[in-house]
Amino acid sequence: MLNNHNKKLIIANWKMHKLISTAEKFVTNFSKHEISNVCDIVLCPPATLLQLVNEKFLNSSIKVGAQDCSAFSAIEGAFTGDISAEMLSDIGCEYVIIGHSERRKYHQESNALIKNKIINAHQANLTAIICVGETLQQREEGSYKQVISSALADSLPSTSNITNIVIAYEPVWAIGTGRTATIEQIEEMHQFLSKETLSRFAFSPKIIYGGSVNLENAQAILDISNVSGLLVGGASLDPEIFHKIIKIAER
Ligand code: PGA
């Protein structure tokens, strides 16, 4: 079964940015724009702002996602500092980013741990946005496809289906660096990811691109076949810029 790739998915990853005051400013300004149903829009603020953002967009088509969830229980337990997938669902999240390269790097997250997180997300009916990508060294060594293939093999649980996972291809060397992958590189990797998931699960989920997406490159990236949307970091912090990226995706 093939996914309907026509409806683009545009996700804002705010990372560890914004306080209540600046988030309120964002939602107030962002809400001034008419947001149609042409694309699926997901805002992923830090956990402290999930409720605020969710409440603001309750009656709109904009969805809310978290940036991480606990690997240890889908529900609750003695895991200080963790937030469970059920808690995220309870607060109104429909999505959760899992396995972002910054979590892999700064929290030593392994594919095995990421797999547990995805299973927990699925138990709470969340769609897992699973990030995969190679480092510059892995790209230069030529092992990048192997790295991605192993990440999929070792982290995707059997609970995955066409609607409860989204794969985000995010080359580590393109994140926050201003250095975007070339059109050819993105096309090659999205085709590769599509084939890999198809052979592994007999379906191909939405595969979105992330890494220094901005107003200048969004259109060209969205035009690539097998690119179902964007995971936008830095450029999603400004409501005007993020809205313009959505408008580009709506074309
Ligand atoms: P960036 O971040 O757009 O700032 O490169 C993307 C991401 O890490 O999700």
GROMACS .gro file of C-alpha atoms and ligand atoms in nm:
model
  260
    1MET     CA    1   0.000   0.000   0.000
    2LEU     CA    2   0.131   0.344  -0.084
    3ASN     CA    3   0.071   0.648   0.134
    4ASN     CA    4  -0.106   0.953  -0.001
    5HIS     CA    5   0.192   1.180  -0.043
    6ASN     CA    6  -0.013   1.461  -0.187
    7LYS     CA    7  -0.089   1.627   0.143
    8LYS     CA    8   0.236   1.779   0.261
    9LEU     CA    9   0.331   1.761   0.628
   10ILE     CA   10   0.505   2.071   0.764
   11ILE     CA   11   0.645   2.038   1.114
   12ALA     CA   12   0.794   2.309   1.334
   13ASN     CA   13   1.062   2.188   1.574
   14TRP     CA   14   1.119   2.466   1.823
   15LYS     CA   15   1.383   2.266   2.010
   16MET     CA   16   1.472   2.437   2.344
   17HIS     CA   17   1.341   2.779   2.245
   18LYS     CA   18   1.075   3.018   2.376
   19LEU     CA   19   0.926   3.114   2.711
   20ILE     CA   20   0.556   3.161   2.781
   21SER     CA   21   0.574   3.525   2.676
   22THR     CA   22   0.749   3.459   2.344
   23ALA     CA   23   0.532   3.157   2.267
   24GLU     CA   24   0.219   3.366   2.327
   25LYS     CA   25   0.354   3.625   2.088
   26PHE     CA   26   0.417   3.353   1.828
   27VAL     CA   27   0.068   3.203   1.851
   28THR     CA   28  -0.098   3.544   1.845
   29ASN     CA   29   0.087   3.647   1.530
   30PHE     CA   30   0.065   3.306   1.364
   31SER     CA   31  -0.311   3.292   1.430
   32LYS     CA   32  -0.361   3.612   1.231
   33HIS     CA   33  -0.295   3.406   0.919
   34GLU     CA   34  -0.557   3.193   0.756
   35ILE     CA   35  -0.438   2.833   0.767
   36SER     CA   36  -0.611   2.607   0.519
   37ASN     CA   37  -0.632   2.229   0.519
   38VAL     CA   38  -0.408   2.192   0.216
   39CYS     CA   39  -0.115   2.079   0.432
   40ASP     CA   40  -0.091   1.907   0.769
   41ILE     CA   41   0.076   2.146   1.012
   42VAL     CA   42   0.233   2.032   1.339
   43LEU     CA   43   0.392   2.257   1.600
   44CYS     CA   44   0.643   2.090   1.835
   45PRO     CA   45   0.724   2.332   2.117
   46PRO     CA   46   0.918   2.239   2.433
   47ALA     CA   47   0.715   2.039   2.688
   48THR     CA   48   0.656   2.349   2.902
   49LEU     CA   49   0.461   2.513   2.619
   50LEU     CA   50   0.257   2.217   2.492
   51GLN     CA   51  -0.056   2.311   2.682
   52LEU     CA   52  -0.041   2.676   2.581
   53VAL     CA   53   0.006   2.595   2.212
   54ASN     CA   54  -0.254   2.319   2.216
   55GLU     CA   55  -0.517   2.538   2.380
   56LYS     CA   56  -0.458   2.815   2.130
   57PHE     CA   57  -0.507   2.585   1.831
   58LEU     CA   58  -0.775   2.354   1.974
   59ASN     CA   59  -1.034   2.449   1.716
   60SER     CA   60  -0.802   2.464   1.420
   61SER     CA   61  -0.638   2.216   1.186
   62ILE     CA   62  -0.300   2.278   1.347
   63LYS     CA   63  -0.176   1.980   1.547
   64VAL     CA   64   0.063   1.973   1.838
   65GLY     CA   65   0.359   1.740   1.888
   66ALA     CA   66   0.621   1.684   2.156
   67GLN     CA   67   0.995   1.656   2.100
   68ASP     CA   68   1.051   1.335   2.297
   69CYS     CA   69   0.880   1.076   2.517
   70SER     CA   70   0.986   0.819   2.776
   71ALA     CA   71   1.137   0.491   2.659
   72PHE     CA   72   1.056   0.317   2.984
   73SER     CA   73   0.680   0.327   3.015
   74ALA     CA   74   0.403   0.443   2.787
   75ILE     CA   75   0.197   0.535   3.090
   76GLU     CA   76   0.372   0.615   3.421
   77GLY     CA   77   0.639   0.502   3.662
   78ALA     CA   78   0.942   0.599   3.871
   79PHE     CA   79   1.132   0.768   3.588
   80THR     CA   80   1.230   1.111   3.718
   81GLY     CA   81   1.236   1.374   3.450
   82ASP     CA   82   1.062   1.160   3.188
   83ILE     CA   83   0.728   1.240   3.026
   84SER     CA   84   0.523   0.945   2.907
   85ALA     CA   85   0.352   0.914   2.572
   86GLU     CA   86   0.017   0.888   2.748
   87MET     CA   87   0.086   1.218   2.929
   88LEU     CA   88   0.157   1.379   2.592
   89SER     CA   89  -0.161   1.239   2.446
   90ASP     CA   90  -0.348   1.358   2.757
   91ILE     CA   91  -0.228   1.714   2.701
   92GLY     CA   92  -0.346   1.708   2.340
   93CYS     CA   93  -0.044   1.592   2.141
   94GLU     CA   94  -0.100   1.382   1.832
   95TYR     CA   95   0.266   1.358   1.731
   96VAL     CA   96   0.604   1.311   1.897
   97ILE     CA   97   0.950   1.358   1.749
   98ILE     CA   98   1.169   1.059   1.836
   99GLY     CA   99   1.540   0.998   1.778
  100HIS     CA  100   1.637   1.348   1.674
  101SER     CA  101   2.011   1.365   1.610
  102GLU     CA  102   2.049   1.610   1.898
  103ARG     CA  103   1.903   1.347   2.132
  104ARG     CA  104   2.125   1.080   1.979
  105LYS     CA  105   2.429   1.306   2.024
  106TYR     CA  106   2.371   1.476   2.360
  107HIS     CA  107   2.180   1.195   2.532
  108GLN     CA  108   2.354   0.900   2.365
  109GLU     CA  109   2.021   0.763   2.244
  110SER     CA  110   2.059   0.428   2.069
  111ASN     CA  111   1.835   0.275   1.806
  112ALA     CA  112   1.720   0.020   2.068
  113LEU     CA  113   1.610   0.296   2.305
  114ILE     CA  114   1.443   0.482   2.019
  115LYS     CA  115   1.251   0.166   1.931
  116ASN     CA  116   1.108   0.154   2.286
  117LYS     CA  117   1.005   0.516   2.259
  118ILE     CA  118   0.825   0.450   1.931
  119ILE     CA  119   0.644   0.150   2.079
  120ASN     CA  120   0.533   0.368   2.371
  121ALA     CA  121   0.421   0.644   2.134
  122HIS     CA  122   0.212   0.393   1.941
  123GLN     CA  123   0.059   0.258   2.262
  124ALA     CA  124  -0.063   0.612   2.333
  125ASN     CA  125  -0.190   0.654   1.975
  126LEU     CA  126   0.073   0.913   1.887
  127THR     CA  127   0.230   0.936   1.544
  128ALA     CA  128   0.608   0.902   1.580
  129ILE     CA  129   0.821   1.137   1.372
  130ILE     CA  130   1.135   0.929   1.352
  131CYS     CA  131   1.454   1.114   1.265
  132VAL     CA  132   1.736   0.943   1.080
  133GLY     CA  133   2.045   1.090   0.921
  134GLU     CA  134   2.415   1.042   0.872
  135THR     CA  135   2.707   1.246   1.004
  136LEU     CA  136   2.945   1.423   0.768
  137GLN     CA  137   3.207   1.158   0.838
  138GLN     CA  138   2.966   0.877   0.750
  139ARG     CA  139   2.872   1.054   0.430
  140GLU     CA  140   3.233   1.109   0.330
  141GLU     CA  141   3.323   0.749   0.414
  142GLY     CA  142   3.035   0.632   0.194
  143SER     CA  143   2.864   0.437   0.473
  144TYR     CA  144   2.560   0.668   0.489
  145LYS     CA  145   2.308   0.430   0.336
  146GLN     CA  146   2.421   0.153   0.568
  147VAL     CA  147   2.381   0.386   0.868
  148ILE     CA  148   2.026   0.475   0.768
  149SER     CA  149   1.937   0.118   0.685
  150SER     CA  150   2.057  -0.001   1.028
  151ALA     CA  151   1.873   0.284   1.201
  152LEU     CA  152   1.549   0.168   1.038
  153ALA     CA  153   1.613  -0.201   1.100
  154ASP     CA  154   1.702  -0.148   1.466
  155SER     CA  155   1.446   0.115   1.562
  156LEU     CA  156   1.123   0.057   1.370
  157PRO     CA  157   0.886  -0.164   1.573
  158SER     CA  158   0.629  -0.400   1.426
  159THR     CA  159   0.358  -0.168   1.562
  160SER     CA  160   0.444   0.073   1.278
  161ASN     CA  161   0.185   0.140   1.012
  162ILE     CA  162   0.136   0.389   0.733
  163THR     CA  163  -0.026   0.650   0.958
  164ASN     CA  164   0.157   0.613   1.290
  165ILE     CA  165   0.509   0.677   1.164
  166VAL     CA  166   0.668   0.957   0.967
  167ILE     CA  167   1.033   0.933   0.872
  168ALA     CA  168   1.233   1.255   0.882
  169TYR     CA  169   1.554   1.240   0.681
  170GLU     CA  170   1.784   1.486   0.853
  171PRO     CA  171   2.150   1.471   0.753
  172VAL     CA  172   2.331   1.568   1.074
  173TRP     CA  173   2.568   1.794   0.885
  174ALA     CA  174   2.276   1.999   0.752
  175ILE     CA  175   2.105   2.067   1.086
  176GLY     CA  176   2.139   2.422   1.210
  177THR     CA  177   2.443   2.474   0.990
  178GLY     CA  178   2.288   2.665   0.703
  179ARG     CA  179   2.422   2.390   0.480
  180THR     CA  180   2.132   2.214   0.306
  181ALA     CA  181   2.175   1.881   0.132
  182THR     CA  182   2.168   1.913  -0.246
  183ILE     CA  183   1.857   1.828  -0.443
  184GLU     CA  184   2.033   1.516  -0.575
  185GLN     CA  185   2.134   1.403  -0.226
  186ILE     CA  186   1.782   1.451  -0.089
  187GLU     CA  187   1.626   1.275  -0.387
  188GLU     CA  188   1.864   0.981  -0.354
  189MET     CA  189   1.801   0.938   0.019
  190HIS     CA  190   1.424   0.978   0.003
  191GLN     CA  191   1.406   0.720  -0.272
  192PHE     CA  192   1.629   0.493  -0.066
  193LEU     CA  193   1.414   0.538   0.246
  194SER     CA  194   1.097   0.478   0.050
  195LYS     CA  195   1.235   0.150  -0.090
  196GLU     CA  196   1.369   0.040   0.248
  197THR     CA  197   1.038   0.092   0.428
  198LEU     CA  198   0.847  -0.063   0.141
  199SER     CA  199   1.056  -0.380   0.150
  200ARG     CA  200   1.051  -0.392   0.530
  201PHE     CA  201   0.681  -0.323   0.588
  202ALA     CA  202   0.515  -0.336   0.248
  203PHE     CA  203   0.420   0.029   0.291
  204SER     CA  204   0.600   0.359   0.254
  205PRO     CA  205   0.514   0.623   0.515
  206LYS     CA  206   0.550   0.995   0.468
  207ILE     CA  207   0.918   1.082   0.438
  208ILE     CA  208   0.997   1.443   0.515
  209TYR     CA  209   1.321   1.640   0.493
  210GLY     CA  210   1.487   1.845   0.765
  211GLY     CA  211   1.812   2.039   0.789
  212SER     CA  212   1.850   2.415   0.733
  213VAL     CA  213   1.515   2.446   0.554
  214ASN     CA  214   1.440   2.812   0.486
  215LEU     CA  215   1.232   3.039   0.265
  216GLU     CA  216   1.483   3.018  -0.017
  217ASN     CA  217   1.512   2.640  -0.044
  218ALA     CA  218   1.169   2.515   0.070
  219GLN     CA  219   1.010   2.511  -0.276
  220ALA     CA  220   1.294   2.323  -0.444
  221ILE     CA  221   1.300   2.062  -0.167
  222LEU     CA  222   0.922   2.014  -0.174
  223ASP     CA  223   0.935   1.964  -0.550
  224ILE     CA  224   1.155   1.655  -0.513
  225SER     CA  225   0.972   1.326  -0.563
  226ASN     CA  226   0.924   1.126  -0.242
  227VAL     CA  227   0.953   1.440  -0.026
  228SER     CA  228   0.627   1.450   0.168
  229GLY     CA  229   0.702   1.754   0.379
  230LEU     CA  230   0.951   1.942   0.594
  231LEU     CA  231   1.084   1.937   0.949
  232VAL     CA  232   1.176   2.298   1.012
  233GLY     CA  233   1.394   2.406   1.304
  234GLY     CA  234   1.537   2.759   1.311
  235ALA     CA  235   1.302   2.893   1.043
  236SER     CA  236   0.995   2.783   1.241
  237LEU     CA  237   1.065   3.017   1.534
  238ASP     CA  238   0.940   3.323   1.349
  239PRO     CA  239   0.564   3.306   1.279
  240GLU     CA  240   0.591   3.508   0.957
  241ILE     CA  241   0.870   3.296   0.810
  242PHE     CA  242   0.707   2.970   0.913
  243HIS     CA  243   0.376   3.082   0.767
  244LYS     CA  244   0.547   3.171   0.439
  245ILE     CA  245   0.700   2.821   0.427
  246ILE     CA  246   0.350   2.676   0.473
  247LYS     CA  247   0.224   2.895   0.189
  248ILE     CA  248   0.501   2.760  -0.033
  249ALA     CA  249   0.396   2.404   0.055
  250GLU     CA  250   0.034   2.487  -0.028
  251ARG     CA  251   0.118   2.582  -0.388
  252PGA     P1  252   1.720   2.339   1.137
  252PGA     O1  253   1.677   2.218   1.231
  252PGA     O2  254   1.607   2.367   1.043
  252PGA     O3  255   1.746   2.452   1.231
  252PGA     O4  256   1.844   2.295   1.064
  252PGA     C1  257   1.603   2.110   1.180
  252PGA     C2  258   1.588   2.004   1.285
  252PGA     O5  259   1.684   1.977   1.357
  252PGA     O6  260   1.479   1.944   1.302
   0.00000   0.00000   0.00000
